[in-house]
Amino acid sequence: MPLVNELDMLKKAYDEGYAVGAFNICNMETIQGIVEAAKLERSPIILQVSRGARNYANPLYLKAMVEAAVLDSGLPIALHLDHGDSFETCKDCIDSGFTSVMIDGSSLPYEENVELTRRVCEYAHNHVPYVTVEGELGTLAGVEDEVSVEHSSYTDPNMVEDFVKRTGVDSLAIAIGTSHGAFKFKPGTKPMLRFDILEEVSKRLPGFPIVLHGASSVLQEYVSMFKESGGEMKDAIGVPEELLSKAAKMAVCKINIDSDIRLASYASMRKYILDNNSCFDPRKPLGVARDNITKSVQHKIRNVLGSSNRA
Ligand code: G3H
Ligand code: 13P
Ligand code: ZN
């Protein structure tokens, strides 16, 4: 089976009331760790590449490894550009075989976001095979690459129909209170998401797939491992898993997770290196990191996203 079109995956998820996990990859261990979890759960998955990961790993290498994962697993896997910032970046990914791209014009004035997104859709949809496009309305707080946004602005449901109609996007990322990174909510406050906005958006866009960014839960097990190995991490608060499960049963069909993969792998490597002073074989800490990525992704697929046995 070749890489699959993301839109087919999202439509199935919408109809059956679950979400597909979109996990960020940056090297062989992240790809293998995530794909092993999907194999164990017979789940579809989206592997996504940020601009930072493209610069780090070279997209040619990442694409070749993802193709190996498709061959190895036989699973439906989509390869997605995360937070594309320009027409050129999206075009580059489309031309090199990504099956889906995100064009993130959310920080631009509305009309500029519409125009940029429309241009990417025109190119992607005329490409053979069809490439799926994700747009964004509303901004998330947090850090994406070098861009740091201090305050989020929720998506205005009154704007979504116009945006989707004029751009032709296949899916839409909305801001309902999540943010990128490990520090998502103020300490001492109850983490909450604006499900009222999600409901309003889905009323205006019936049957249309919605995407949730900034959806790491910041698993306590790995926060503790990170701290016990001397790492500093104060007040890390993720999105409670029950809120993600609720969103997955609604119109949210794609849930983006990066920080949890980073934390599981980095905490594991720190602990391994600290516990094994005489080791100088990089495969050892990287192998433990890969195993813990599998463990946390398997947990998400089975207990949070609901995508087990949907491949
Ligand atoms: O949404 C952003 C992702 O977490 C990617 O982060 O650009 O540092 O790879 P990165
Ligand atoms: P997290 O930082 O919550 O993992 O979000 C990742 C993301 O949205 C990637 O686009
Ligand atoms: Zn994101």
XYZ file of N, CA and C and ligand atoms in Angstrom, residues 24 50-53 82-83 143-145 180 213 258 262, ligand 1:
52
model
N 4.504 14.237 15.247
C 5.666 14.868 14.599
C 6.863 13.933 14.604
N 7.643 19.205 10.603
C 7.635 20.674 10.746
C 8.777 21.265 9.921
N 8.779 22.581 9.812
C 9.906 23.225 9.103
C 11.206 22.941 9.847
N 11.125 22.935 11.185
C 12.317 22.656 11.988
C 12.852 21.251 11.707
N 11.941 20.290 11.586
C 12.355 18.908 11.323
C 12.910 18.775 9.908
N 3.638 20.056 8.508
C 3.039 20.731 9.667
C 3.429 22.219 9.626
N 2.459 23.091 9.779
C 2.698 24.543 9.827
C 3.529 25.076 8.656
N 5.019 28.071 21.248
C 6.151 28.247 20.344
C 6.082 27.236 19.212
N 6.080 27.738 17.982
C 6.187 26.876 16.802
C 7.427 27.353 16.081
N 8.395 26.505 15.914
C 9.674 26.939 15.345
C 10.147 28.187 16.072
N 0.730 25.216 21.886
C 1.897 24.363 21.640
C 2.815 24.324 22.866
N -4.605 21.354 17.144
C -3.153 21.425 17.399
C -2.921 21.536 18.901
N 3.205 16.487 19.474
C 4.656 16.561 19.305
C 5.358 16.553 20.665
N 8.484 14.220 22.268
C 9.785 14.777 22.670
C 10.087 14.436 24.121
O 3.586 22.879 16.146
C 4.793 22.824 16.232
C 5.506 21.571 16.438
O 5.577 21.246 17.798
C 6.833 21.573 15.745
O 7.871 22.132 16.470
O 9.106 23.326 14.629
O 10.235 22.886 16.798
O 9.751 21.028 15.204
P 9.336 22.363 15.746
